Coordinates of C-alpha atoms in Angstrom, one line a residue:
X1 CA -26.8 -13.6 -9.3
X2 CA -23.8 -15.6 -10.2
X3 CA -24.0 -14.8 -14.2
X4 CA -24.2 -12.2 -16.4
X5 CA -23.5 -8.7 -14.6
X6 CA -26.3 -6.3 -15.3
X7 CA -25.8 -2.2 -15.2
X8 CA -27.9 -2.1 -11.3
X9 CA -24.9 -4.5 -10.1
X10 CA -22.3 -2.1 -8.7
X11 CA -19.3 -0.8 -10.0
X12 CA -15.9 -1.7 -7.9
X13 CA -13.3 1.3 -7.8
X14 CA -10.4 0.5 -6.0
X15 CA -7.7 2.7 -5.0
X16 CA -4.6 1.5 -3.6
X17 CA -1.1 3.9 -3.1
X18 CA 1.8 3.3 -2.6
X19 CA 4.2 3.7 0.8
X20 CA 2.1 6.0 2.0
X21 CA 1.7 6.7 6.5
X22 CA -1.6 5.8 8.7
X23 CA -1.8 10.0 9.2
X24 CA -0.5 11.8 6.0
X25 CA -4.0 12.5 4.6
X26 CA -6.1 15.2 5.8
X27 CA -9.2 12.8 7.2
X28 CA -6.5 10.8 9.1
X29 CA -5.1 13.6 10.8
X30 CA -2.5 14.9 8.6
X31 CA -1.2 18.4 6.7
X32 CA -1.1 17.2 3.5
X33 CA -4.2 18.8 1.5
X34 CA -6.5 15.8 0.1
X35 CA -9.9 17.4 -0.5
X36 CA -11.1 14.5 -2.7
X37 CA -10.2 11.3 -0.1
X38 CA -11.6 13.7 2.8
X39 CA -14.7 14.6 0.4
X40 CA -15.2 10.4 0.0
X41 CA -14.7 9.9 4.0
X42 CA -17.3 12.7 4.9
X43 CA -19.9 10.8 2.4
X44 CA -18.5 7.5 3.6
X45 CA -16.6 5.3 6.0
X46 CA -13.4 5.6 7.8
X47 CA -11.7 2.5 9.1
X48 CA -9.2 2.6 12.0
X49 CA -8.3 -0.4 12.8
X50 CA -8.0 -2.0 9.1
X51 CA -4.4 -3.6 8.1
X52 CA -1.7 -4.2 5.1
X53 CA 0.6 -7.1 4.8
X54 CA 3.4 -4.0 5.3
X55 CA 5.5 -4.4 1.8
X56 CA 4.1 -3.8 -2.0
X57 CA 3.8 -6.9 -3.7
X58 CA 2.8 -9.2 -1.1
X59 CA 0.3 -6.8 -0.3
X60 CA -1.1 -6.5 -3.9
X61 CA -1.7 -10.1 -4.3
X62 CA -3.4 -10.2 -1.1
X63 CA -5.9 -7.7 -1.9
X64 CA -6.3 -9.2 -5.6
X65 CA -6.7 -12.3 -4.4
X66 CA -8.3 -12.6 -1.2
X67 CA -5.7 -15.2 0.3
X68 CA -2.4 -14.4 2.8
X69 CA 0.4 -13.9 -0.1
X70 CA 2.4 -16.6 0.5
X71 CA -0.4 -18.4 -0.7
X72 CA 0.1 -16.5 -4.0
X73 CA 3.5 -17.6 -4.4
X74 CA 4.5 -13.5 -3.2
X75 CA 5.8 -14.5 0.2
X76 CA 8.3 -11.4 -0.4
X77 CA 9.1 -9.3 -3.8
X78 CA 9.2 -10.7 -7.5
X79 CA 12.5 -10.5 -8.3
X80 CA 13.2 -14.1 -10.2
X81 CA 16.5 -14.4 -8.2
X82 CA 14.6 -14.6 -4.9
X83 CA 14.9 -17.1 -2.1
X84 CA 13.7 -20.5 -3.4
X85 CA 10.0 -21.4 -2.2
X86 CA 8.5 -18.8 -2.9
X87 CA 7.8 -18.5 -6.8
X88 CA 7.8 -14.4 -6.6
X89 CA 5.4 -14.8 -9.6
X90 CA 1.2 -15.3 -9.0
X91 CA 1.0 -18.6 -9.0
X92 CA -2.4 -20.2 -10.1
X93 CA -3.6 -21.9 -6.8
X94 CA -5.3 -18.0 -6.6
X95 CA -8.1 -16.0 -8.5
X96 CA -8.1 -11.9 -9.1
X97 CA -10.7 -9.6 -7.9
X98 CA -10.9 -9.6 -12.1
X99 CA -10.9 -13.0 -13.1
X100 CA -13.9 -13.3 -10.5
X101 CA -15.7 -10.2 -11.4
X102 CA -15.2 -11.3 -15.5
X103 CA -17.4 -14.6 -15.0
X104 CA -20.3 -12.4 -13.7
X105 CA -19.7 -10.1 -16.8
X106 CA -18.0 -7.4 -15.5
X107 CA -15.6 -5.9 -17.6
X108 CA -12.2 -5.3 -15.8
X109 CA -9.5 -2.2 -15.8
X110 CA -6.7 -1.5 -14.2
X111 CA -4.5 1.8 -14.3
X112 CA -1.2 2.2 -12.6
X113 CA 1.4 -0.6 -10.8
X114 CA 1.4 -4.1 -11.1
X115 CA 4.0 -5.3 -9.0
X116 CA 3.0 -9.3 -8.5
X117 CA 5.0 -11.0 -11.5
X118 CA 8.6 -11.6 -12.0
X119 CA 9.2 -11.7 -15.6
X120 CA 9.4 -7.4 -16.0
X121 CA 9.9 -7.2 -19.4
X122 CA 7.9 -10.6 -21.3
X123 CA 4.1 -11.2 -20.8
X124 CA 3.3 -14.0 -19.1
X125 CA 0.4 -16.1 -17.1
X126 CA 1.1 -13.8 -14.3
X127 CA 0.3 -9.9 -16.2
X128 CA -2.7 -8.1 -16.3
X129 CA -4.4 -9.2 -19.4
X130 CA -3.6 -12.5 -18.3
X131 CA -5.0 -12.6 -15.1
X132 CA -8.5 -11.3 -15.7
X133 CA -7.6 -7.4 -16.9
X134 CA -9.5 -6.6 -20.1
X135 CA -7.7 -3.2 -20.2
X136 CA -4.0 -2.3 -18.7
X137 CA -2.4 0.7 -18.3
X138 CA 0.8 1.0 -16.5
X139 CA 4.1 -0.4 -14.9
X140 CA 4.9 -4.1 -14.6
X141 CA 8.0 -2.8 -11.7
X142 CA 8.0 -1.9 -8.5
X143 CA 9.0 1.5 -8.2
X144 CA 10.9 4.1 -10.6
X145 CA 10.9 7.3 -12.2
X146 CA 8.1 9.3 -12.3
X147 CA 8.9 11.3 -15.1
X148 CA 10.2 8.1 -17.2
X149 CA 9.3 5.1 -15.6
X150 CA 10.6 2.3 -16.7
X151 CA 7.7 -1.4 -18.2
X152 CA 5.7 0.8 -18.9
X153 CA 3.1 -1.0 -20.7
X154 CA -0.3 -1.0 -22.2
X155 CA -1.6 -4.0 -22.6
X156 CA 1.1 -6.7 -23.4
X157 CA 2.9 -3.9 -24.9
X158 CA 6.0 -2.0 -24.2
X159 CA 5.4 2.3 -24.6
X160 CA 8.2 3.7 -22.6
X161 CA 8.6 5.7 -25.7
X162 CA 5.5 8.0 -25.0
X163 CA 6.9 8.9 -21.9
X164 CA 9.9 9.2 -23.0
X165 CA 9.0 11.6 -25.9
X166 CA 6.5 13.4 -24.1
X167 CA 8.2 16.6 -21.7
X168 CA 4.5 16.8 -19.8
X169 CA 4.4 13.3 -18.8
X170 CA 4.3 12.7 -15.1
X171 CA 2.8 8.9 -13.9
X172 CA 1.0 9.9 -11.2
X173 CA -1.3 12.3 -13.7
X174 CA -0.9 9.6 -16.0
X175 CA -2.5 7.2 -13.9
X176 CA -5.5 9.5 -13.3
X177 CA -6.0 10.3 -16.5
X178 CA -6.2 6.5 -17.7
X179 CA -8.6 6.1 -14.8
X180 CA -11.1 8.4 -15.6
X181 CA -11.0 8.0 -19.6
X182 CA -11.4 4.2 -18.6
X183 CA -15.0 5.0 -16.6
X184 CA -15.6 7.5 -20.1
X185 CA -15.3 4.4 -22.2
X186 CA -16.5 2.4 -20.0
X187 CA -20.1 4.3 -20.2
X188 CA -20.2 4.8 -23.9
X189 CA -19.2 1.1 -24.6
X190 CA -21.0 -1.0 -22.1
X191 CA -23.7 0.7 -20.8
X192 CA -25.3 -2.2 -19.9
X193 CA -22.5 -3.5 -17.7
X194 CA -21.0 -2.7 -14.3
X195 CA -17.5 -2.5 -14.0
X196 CA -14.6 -2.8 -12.0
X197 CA -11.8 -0.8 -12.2
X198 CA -7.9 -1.1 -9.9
X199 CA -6.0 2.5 -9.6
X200 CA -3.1 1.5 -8.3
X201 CA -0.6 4.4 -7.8
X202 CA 3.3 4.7 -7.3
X203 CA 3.0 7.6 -4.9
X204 CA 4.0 8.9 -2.5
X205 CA 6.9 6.4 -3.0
X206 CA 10.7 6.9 -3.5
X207 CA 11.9 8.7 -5.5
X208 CA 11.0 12.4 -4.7
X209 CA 9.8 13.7 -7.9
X210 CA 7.0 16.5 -7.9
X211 CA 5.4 19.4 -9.3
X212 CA 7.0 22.6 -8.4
X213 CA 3.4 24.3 -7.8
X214 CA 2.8 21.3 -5.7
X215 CA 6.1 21.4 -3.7
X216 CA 5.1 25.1 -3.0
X217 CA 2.4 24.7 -1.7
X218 CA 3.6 23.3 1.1
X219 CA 6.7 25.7 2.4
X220 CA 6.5 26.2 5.4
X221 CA 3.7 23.5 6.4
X222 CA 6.4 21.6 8.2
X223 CA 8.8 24.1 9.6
X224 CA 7.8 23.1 13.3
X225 CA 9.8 19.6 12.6
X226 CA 8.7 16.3 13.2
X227 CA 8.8 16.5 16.9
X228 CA 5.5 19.0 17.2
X229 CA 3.8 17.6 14.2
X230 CA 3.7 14.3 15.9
X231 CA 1.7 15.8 18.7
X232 CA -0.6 17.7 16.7
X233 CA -1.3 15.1 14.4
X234 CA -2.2 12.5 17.6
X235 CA -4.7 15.3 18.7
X236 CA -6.2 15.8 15.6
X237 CA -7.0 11.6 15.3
X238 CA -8.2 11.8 18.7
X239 CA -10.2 14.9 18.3
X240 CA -11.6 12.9 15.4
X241 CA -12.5 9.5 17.1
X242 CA -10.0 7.5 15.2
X243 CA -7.6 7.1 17.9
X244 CA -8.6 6.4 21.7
X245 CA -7.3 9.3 24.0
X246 CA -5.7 6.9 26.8
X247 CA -3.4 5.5 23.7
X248 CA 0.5 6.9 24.4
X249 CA 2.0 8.8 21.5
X250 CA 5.1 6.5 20.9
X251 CA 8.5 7.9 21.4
X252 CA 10.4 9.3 18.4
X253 CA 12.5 6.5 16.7
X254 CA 15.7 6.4 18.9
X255 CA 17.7 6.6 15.5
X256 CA 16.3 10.1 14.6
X257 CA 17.8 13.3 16.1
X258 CA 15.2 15.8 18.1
X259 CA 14.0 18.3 15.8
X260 CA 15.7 20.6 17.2
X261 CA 19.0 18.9 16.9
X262 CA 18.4 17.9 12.9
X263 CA 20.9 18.5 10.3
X264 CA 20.6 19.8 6.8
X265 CA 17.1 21.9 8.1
X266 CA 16.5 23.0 4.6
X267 CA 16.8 19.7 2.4
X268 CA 15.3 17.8 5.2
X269 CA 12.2 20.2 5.0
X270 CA 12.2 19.9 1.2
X271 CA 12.0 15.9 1.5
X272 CA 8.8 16.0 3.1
X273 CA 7.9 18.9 1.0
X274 CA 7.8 16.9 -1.7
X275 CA 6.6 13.8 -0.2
X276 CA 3.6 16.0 0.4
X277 CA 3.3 17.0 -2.9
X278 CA 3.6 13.5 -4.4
X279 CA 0.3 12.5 -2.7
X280 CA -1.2 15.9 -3.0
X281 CA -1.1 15.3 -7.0
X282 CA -2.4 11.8 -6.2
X283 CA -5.5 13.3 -4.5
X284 CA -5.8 15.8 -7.5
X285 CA -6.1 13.1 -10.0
X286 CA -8.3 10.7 -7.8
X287 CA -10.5 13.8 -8.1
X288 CA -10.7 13.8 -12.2
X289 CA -11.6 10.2 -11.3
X290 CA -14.6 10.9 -8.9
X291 CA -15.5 13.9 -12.0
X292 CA -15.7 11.4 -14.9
X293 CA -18.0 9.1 -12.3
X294 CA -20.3 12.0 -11.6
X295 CA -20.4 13.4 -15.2
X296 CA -21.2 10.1 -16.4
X297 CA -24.0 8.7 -13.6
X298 CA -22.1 6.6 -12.3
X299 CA -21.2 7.5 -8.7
X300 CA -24.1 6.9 -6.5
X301 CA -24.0 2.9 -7.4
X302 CA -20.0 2.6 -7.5
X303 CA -18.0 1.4 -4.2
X304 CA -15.3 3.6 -3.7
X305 CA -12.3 1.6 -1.5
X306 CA -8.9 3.4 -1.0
X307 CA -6.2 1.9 0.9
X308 CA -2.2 2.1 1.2
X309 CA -0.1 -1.1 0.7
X310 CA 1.8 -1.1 3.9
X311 CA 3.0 1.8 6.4
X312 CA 5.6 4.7 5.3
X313 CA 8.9 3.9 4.5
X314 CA 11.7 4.3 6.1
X315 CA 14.3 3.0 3.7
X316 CA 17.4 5.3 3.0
X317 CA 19.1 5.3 -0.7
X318 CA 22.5 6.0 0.3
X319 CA 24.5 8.2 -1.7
X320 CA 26.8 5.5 -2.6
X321 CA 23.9 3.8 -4.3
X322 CA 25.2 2.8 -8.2
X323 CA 23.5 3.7 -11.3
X324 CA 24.3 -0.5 -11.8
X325 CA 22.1 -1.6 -8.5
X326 CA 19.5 0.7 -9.3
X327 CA 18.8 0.6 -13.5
X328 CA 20.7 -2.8 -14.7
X329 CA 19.9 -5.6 -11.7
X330 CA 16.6 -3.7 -10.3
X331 CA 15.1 -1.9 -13.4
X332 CA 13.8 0.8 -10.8
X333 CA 15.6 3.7 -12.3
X334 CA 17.0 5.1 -15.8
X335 CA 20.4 6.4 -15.8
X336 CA 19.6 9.7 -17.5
X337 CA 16.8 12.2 -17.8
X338 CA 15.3 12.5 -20.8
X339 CA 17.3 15.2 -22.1
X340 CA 20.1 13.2 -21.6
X341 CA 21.5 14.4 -17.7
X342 CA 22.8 12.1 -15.3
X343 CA 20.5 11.2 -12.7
X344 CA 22.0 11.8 -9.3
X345 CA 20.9 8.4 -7.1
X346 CA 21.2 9.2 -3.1
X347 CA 20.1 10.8 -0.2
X348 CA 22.7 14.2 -1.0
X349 CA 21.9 17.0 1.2
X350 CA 23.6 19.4 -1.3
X351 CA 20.9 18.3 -3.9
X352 CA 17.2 19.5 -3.5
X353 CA 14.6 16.7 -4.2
X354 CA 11.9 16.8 -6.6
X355 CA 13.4 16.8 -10.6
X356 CA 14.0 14.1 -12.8
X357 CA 18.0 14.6 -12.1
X358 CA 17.1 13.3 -8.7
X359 CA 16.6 10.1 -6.8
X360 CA 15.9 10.4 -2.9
X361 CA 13.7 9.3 -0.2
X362 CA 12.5 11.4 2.7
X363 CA 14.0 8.9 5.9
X364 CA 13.2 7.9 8.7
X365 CA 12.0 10.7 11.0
X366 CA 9.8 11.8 8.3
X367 CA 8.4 8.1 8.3
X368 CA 8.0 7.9 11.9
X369 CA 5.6 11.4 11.6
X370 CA 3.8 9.9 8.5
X371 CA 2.7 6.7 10.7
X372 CA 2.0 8.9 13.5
X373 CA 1.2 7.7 16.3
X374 CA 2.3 4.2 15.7
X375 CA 5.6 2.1 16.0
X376 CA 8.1 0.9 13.1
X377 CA 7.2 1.0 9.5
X378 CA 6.9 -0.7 6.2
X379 CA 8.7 -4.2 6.5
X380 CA 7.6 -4.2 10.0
X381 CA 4.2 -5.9 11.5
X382 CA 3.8 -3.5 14.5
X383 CA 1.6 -1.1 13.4
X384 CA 3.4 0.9 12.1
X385 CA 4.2 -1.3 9.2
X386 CA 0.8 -2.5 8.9
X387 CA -1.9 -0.4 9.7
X388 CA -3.3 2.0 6.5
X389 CA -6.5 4.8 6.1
X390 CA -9.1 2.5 4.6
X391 CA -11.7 4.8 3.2
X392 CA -15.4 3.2 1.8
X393 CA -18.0 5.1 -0.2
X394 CA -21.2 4.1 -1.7
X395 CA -24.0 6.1 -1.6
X396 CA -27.0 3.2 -3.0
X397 CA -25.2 0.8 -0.1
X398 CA -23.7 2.9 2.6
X399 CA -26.4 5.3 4.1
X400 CA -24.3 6.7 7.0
X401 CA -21.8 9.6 6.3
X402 CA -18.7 10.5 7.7
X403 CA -18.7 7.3 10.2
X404 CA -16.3 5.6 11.7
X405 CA -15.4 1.8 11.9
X406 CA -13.0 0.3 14.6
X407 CA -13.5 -3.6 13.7
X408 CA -9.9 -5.0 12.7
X409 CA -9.7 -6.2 9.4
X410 CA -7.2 -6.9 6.7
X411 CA -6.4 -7.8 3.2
X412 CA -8.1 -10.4 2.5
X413 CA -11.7 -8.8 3.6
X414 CA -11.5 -7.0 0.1
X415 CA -12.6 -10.0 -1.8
X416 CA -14.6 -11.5 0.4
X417 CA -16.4 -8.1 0.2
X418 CA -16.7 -7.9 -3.3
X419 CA -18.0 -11.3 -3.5
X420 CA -20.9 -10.2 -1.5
X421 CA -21.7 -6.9 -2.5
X422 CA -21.9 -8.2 -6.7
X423 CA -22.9 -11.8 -5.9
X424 CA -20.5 -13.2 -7.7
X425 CA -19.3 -16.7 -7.3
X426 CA -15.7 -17.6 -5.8
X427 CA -14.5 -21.1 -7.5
X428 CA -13.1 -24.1 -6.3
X429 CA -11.3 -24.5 -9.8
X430 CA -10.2 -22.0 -12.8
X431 CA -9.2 -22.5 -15.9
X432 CA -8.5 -26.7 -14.7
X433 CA -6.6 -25.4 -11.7
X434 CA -7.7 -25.8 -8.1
X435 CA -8.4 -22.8 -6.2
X436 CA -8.0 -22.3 -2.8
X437 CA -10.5 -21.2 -0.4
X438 CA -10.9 -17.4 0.1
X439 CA -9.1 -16.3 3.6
X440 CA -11.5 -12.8 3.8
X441 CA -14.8 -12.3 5.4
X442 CA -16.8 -9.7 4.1
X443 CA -17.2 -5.8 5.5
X444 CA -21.0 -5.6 4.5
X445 CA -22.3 -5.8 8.0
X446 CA -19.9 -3.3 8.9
X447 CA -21.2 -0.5 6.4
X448 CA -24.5 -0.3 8.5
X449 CA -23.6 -0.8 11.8
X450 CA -20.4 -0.9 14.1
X451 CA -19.3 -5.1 14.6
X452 CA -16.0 -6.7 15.9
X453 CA -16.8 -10.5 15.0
X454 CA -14.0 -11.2 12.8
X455 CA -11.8 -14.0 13.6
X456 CA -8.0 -14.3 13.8
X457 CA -5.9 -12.1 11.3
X458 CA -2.3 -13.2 10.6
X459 CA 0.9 -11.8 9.2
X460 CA 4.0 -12.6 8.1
X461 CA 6.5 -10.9 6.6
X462 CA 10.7 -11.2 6.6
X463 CA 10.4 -13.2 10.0
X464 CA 8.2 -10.2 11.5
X465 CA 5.1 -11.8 12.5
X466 CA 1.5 -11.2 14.4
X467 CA -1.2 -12.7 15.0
X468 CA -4.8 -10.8 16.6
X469 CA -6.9 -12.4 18.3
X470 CA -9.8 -10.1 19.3
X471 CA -8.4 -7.7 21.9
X472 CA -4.6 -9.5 22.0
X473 CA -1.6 -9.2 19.3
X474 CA 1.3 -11.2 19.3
X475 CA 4.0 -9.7 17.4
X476 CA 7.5 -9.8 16.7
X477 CA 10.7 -7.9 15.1
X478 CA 12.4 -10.9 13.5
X479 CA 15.1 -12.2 15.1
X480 CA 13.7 -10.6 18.8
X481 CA 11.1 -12.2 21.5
X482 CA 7.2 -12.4 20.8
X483 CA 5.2 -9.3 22.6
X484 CA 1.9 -9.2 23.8
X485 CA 0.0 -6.1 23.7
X486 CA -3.5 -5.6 24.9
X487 CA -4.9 -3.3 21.3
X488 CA -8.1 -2.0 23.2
X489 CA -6.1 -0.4 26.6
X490 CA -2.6 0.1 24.2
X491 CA -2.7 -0.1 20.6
X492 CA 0.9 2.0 20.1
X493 CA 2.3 -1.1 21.4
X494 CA 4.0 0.7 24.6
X495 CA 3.8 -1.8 27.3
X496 CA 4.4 -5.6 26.8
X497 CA 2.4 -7.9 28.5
X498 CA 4.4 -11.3 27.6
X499 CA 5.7 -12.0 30.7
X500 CA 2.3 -11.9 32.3
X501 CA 1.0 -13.8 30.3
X502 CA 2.6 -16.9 29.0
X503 CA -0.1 -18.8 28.8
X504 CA -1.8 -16.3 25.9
X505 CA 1.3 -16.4 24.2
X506 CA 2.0 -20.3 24.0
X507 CA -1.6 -20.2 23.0
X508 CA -1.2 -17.6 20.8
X509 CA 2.3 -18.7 19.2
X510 CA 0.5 -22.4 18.6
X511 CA -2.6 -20.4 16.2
X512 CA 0.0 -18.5 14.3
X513 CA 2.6 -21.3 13.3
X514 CA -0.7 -23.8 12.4
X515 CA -1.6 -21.0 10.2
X516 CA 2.3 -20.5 9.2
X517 CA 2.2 -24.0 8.2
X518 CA -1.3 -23.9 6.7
X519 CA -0.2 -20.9 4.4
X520 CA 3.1 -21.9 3.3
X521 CA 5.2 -19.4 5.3
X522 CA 8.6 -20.0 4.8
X523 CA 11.0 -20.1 8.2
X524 CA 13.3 -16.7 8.2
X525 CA 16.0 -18.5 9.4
X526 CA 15.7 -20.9 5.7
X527 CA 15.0 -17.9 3.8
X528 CA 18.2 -16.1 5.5
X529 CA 20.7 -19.3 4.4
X530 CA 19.0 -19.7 0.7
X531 CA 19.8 -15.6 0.2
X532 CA 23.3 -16.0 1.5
X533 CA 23.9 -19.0 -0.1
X534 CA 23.0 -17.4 -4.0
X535 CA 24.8 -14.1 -2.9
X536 CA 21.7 -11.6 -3.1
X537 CA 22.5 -8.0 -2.6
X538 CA 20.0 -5.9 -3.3
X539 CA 20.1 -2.9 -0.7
X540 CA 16.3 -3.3 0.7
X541 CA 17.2 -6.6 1.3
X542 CA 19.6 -5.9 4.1
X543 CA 18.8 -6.7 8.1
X544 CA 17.4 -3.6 9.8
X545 CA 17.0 -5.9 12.4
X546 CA 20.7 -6.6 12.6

């Protein structure tokens, strides 16, 4: 089956967002009103105990390519100043989900963010189009405007100005509507051929831009404060199966105020207003998606995989954030709307979130609801930071509806998947350059029956680290201790078990820095002196840890 995709081969739709909680969407537990991912859970799969590499780009080339990202050469973001070691650019010791699709004919879309090469502005061997896409629509950056984001690119080519000289244009519905004309085109063009096809969105991530309608919708929704939606949403996963009953709601981050003690009520309740509303407008659009599939006969035989890149975010623009930080060295904003106002950058509770004129982020408490009921959050490897909704529909593969699926898995399982399902070949070499060996193992046996036989899963990220190992996860906040937690009796990570077990944890410790070694993870502690030493500033880039 390795040549020459044929149309009973299945489509691959994958949906990955962007920043986004274990518990926002409404078939995880949450408020927010996602009729179309709950529609694809009831007809498919829920995963609870999938995971993220917890930050955006290392996270996109792990799910591209089916390897850990430092093996990518995206051991942190893609900025070309970066610490030295990492090339922040894909490197070509990896293949795309595309590249491998394209030799078994498949022809290959992607709508929405890039993220995975460093040169923003200049094709190169590490875009789209060169790395297996035969169509790309979208952003080469990280993050920006929604309403005028900056690379945005079709193709090789640079069209900021359609955004730019279009009032309507929003890139979340922009996204969507890409998608579903590409499965349009895709049916009147190659009927004969199965496709695959990457949506990956911006939202819900900073900055707060929305809809009005869609910010209204949800006044009031979160009036109760963070505090009581924390409980509900734990009761609501466990009513559901997804979380065990004996597992401890964590405590509220000891930065964050009680509810009832928060400041600024009414711009605080906005933030997550329109957080809400940012992947509310996602869901709309994934639903024109999931229209254009049915309209055009395509939906029974296409896997349906929707993911988040890492856990909610926690990050805080300050108000003293600079229009030169954010638009010259980052190219993540634009200085002025497009009729020409200043853009206001920071967290200002005198300025309501949601227009062009601003640039916020909804915080921490917010975050720690959105990951509900876990610890820590994007950056992080508790699981806060890591673990994300993982959604799978099929109907001509999956026959069971509305299960659920408690096997850990991560990343790298997307491939290795993929492979299986369309029987396509993975290579040892591409284009004259040696490939290394896929790190996933598929999901397949999963979709008919519950399994847990997956081997060790690793992470690293900014010195936070973890390794499972069946039951057991070692983890650590970089520069603290390694602690042991026992995932089956105490998956919020509530009680350490380190000191009872050394033994587990020398063991343990030995796995993770053979495969630290193996994959090319650099030591913190290097990383640290390399970004002092070449006077890097940008503000995510600061110790949290400190």
């Amino acid at each position: 089956m390795a040549n020459g995709g044929k149309a009973s081969d299945p489509n691959i739709l994958l949906i990955l967002n962007d920043d986004m909680g274990f518990s926002d969407i409404g078939c995880y537990g949450g408020e927010i009103e996602t009729p179309n991912l709950d529609r694809l859970a009831a007809n498919g799969l829920r995963y609870s105990q999938f995971y993220n590499t917890a930050r955006c780009s290392p996270s996109r080339a792990s799910l591209l390519t089916g390897l850990h990202p430092h093996q990518t050469g995206i051991g942190i973001l893609t900025y070309s100043n970066g610490p030295e070691g990492y090339t922040s650019n894909l490197n070509r010791s990896c293949v795309t989900i595309a590249e491998v699709l394209k030799q078994k004919k498949y022809k290959t879309y992607l709508s929405g963010k890039w993220h995975i090469a460093s040169n923003l502005t200049e094709p190169t061997d590490a875009w789209p189009l060169q790395r297996g896409f035969d169509h790309f629509y979208g952003t080469i950056i990280g993050a920006g405007s929604f309403y005028n984001p900056n690379t945005l690119t079709r193709g090789n080519d640079n069209i900021e100005h359609e955004a730019e000289n279009d009032p309507s244009f929003f890139y979340t519905d922009a996204i969507s509507d890409q998608a579903a004309s590409y499965v349009r085109q895709h049916k009147v063009e190659n009927p004969d051929k199965p496709f695959f096809q990457y949506v990956a969105y911006t939202a819900p991530h900073w900055p707060l831009h929305a809809h009005d309608e869609d910010i209204a919708k949800y006044k009031g929704r979160f009036d109760v404060g963070w505090d009581r939606l924390r409980e509900q949403r734990l009761q609501r996963l466990v009513d559901d199966g997804i979380i065990h009953p004996n597992w401890q709601l964590t405590d509220r981050d000891p930065t964050q105020p009680p509810w009832t003690e928060a400041q600024h009520r009414e711009w605080t309740l906005r933030c997550m207003e329109v957080y809400a509303a940012q992947i509310d407008r996602m869901d709309q659009g994934i639903g024109r998606i999931l229209a254009a599939l049915e309209e055009t006969g395509q939906i029974d035989n296409t896997l349906i995989i929707f993911l988040s890149d890492n856990g909610a975010c926690a990050e805080d623009i300050p108000q003293g954030v600079t229009a030169r930080e954010l638009v010259d060295q980052l190219m993540i904003a634009k200085a002025q709307t497009r009729e020409g106002e200043p853009v206001q950058f920071g967290n200002d509770p005198n300025l309501m979130p949601g227009g062009e004129h601003t640039y916020q982020s909804y915080g921490t408490a917010w975050a720690n609801l959105s990951n509900t009921p876990f610890r820590l959050y994007k950056h992080w490897i508790h699981e806060g930071g890591i673990a994300t909704p993982f959604i799978v529909h099929w109907p001509n593969g999956i026959k069971e509806r509305g299960g659920l699926r408690h096997n850990p898995s991560q990343l790298p399982d997307v491939m290795a998947t993929i492979l299986d399902v369309t029987g396509a070949s993975y290579p040892k070499e591409y284009n004259g350059n040696a490939i290394l060996p896929c790190e996933g193992e598929s999901l397949v046996p999963s979709f008919s029956a519950a399994y847990g036989g997956r081997g060790p899963l690793f992470w690293e990220h900014e010195g936070n680290a973890a390794v499972r190992i069946g039951k057991w996860k070692l983890v650590r906040k970089y520069p603290d201790a390694w602690e042991l937690y026992d995932m089956e009796l105490d998956r919020t990570e509530m009680h350490d078990l380190a000191a009872q077990h050394p033994d587990r944890v020398r063991d343990m410790t030995e796995q993770y820095q053979r495969w630290a070694n193996r994959c090319g993870v650099i030591p913190r502690e290097k990383i640290l002196a390399l970004m002092e030493a070449q006077g890097e500033t940008a503000f995510w880039e600061e110790e949290k840890q400190n």
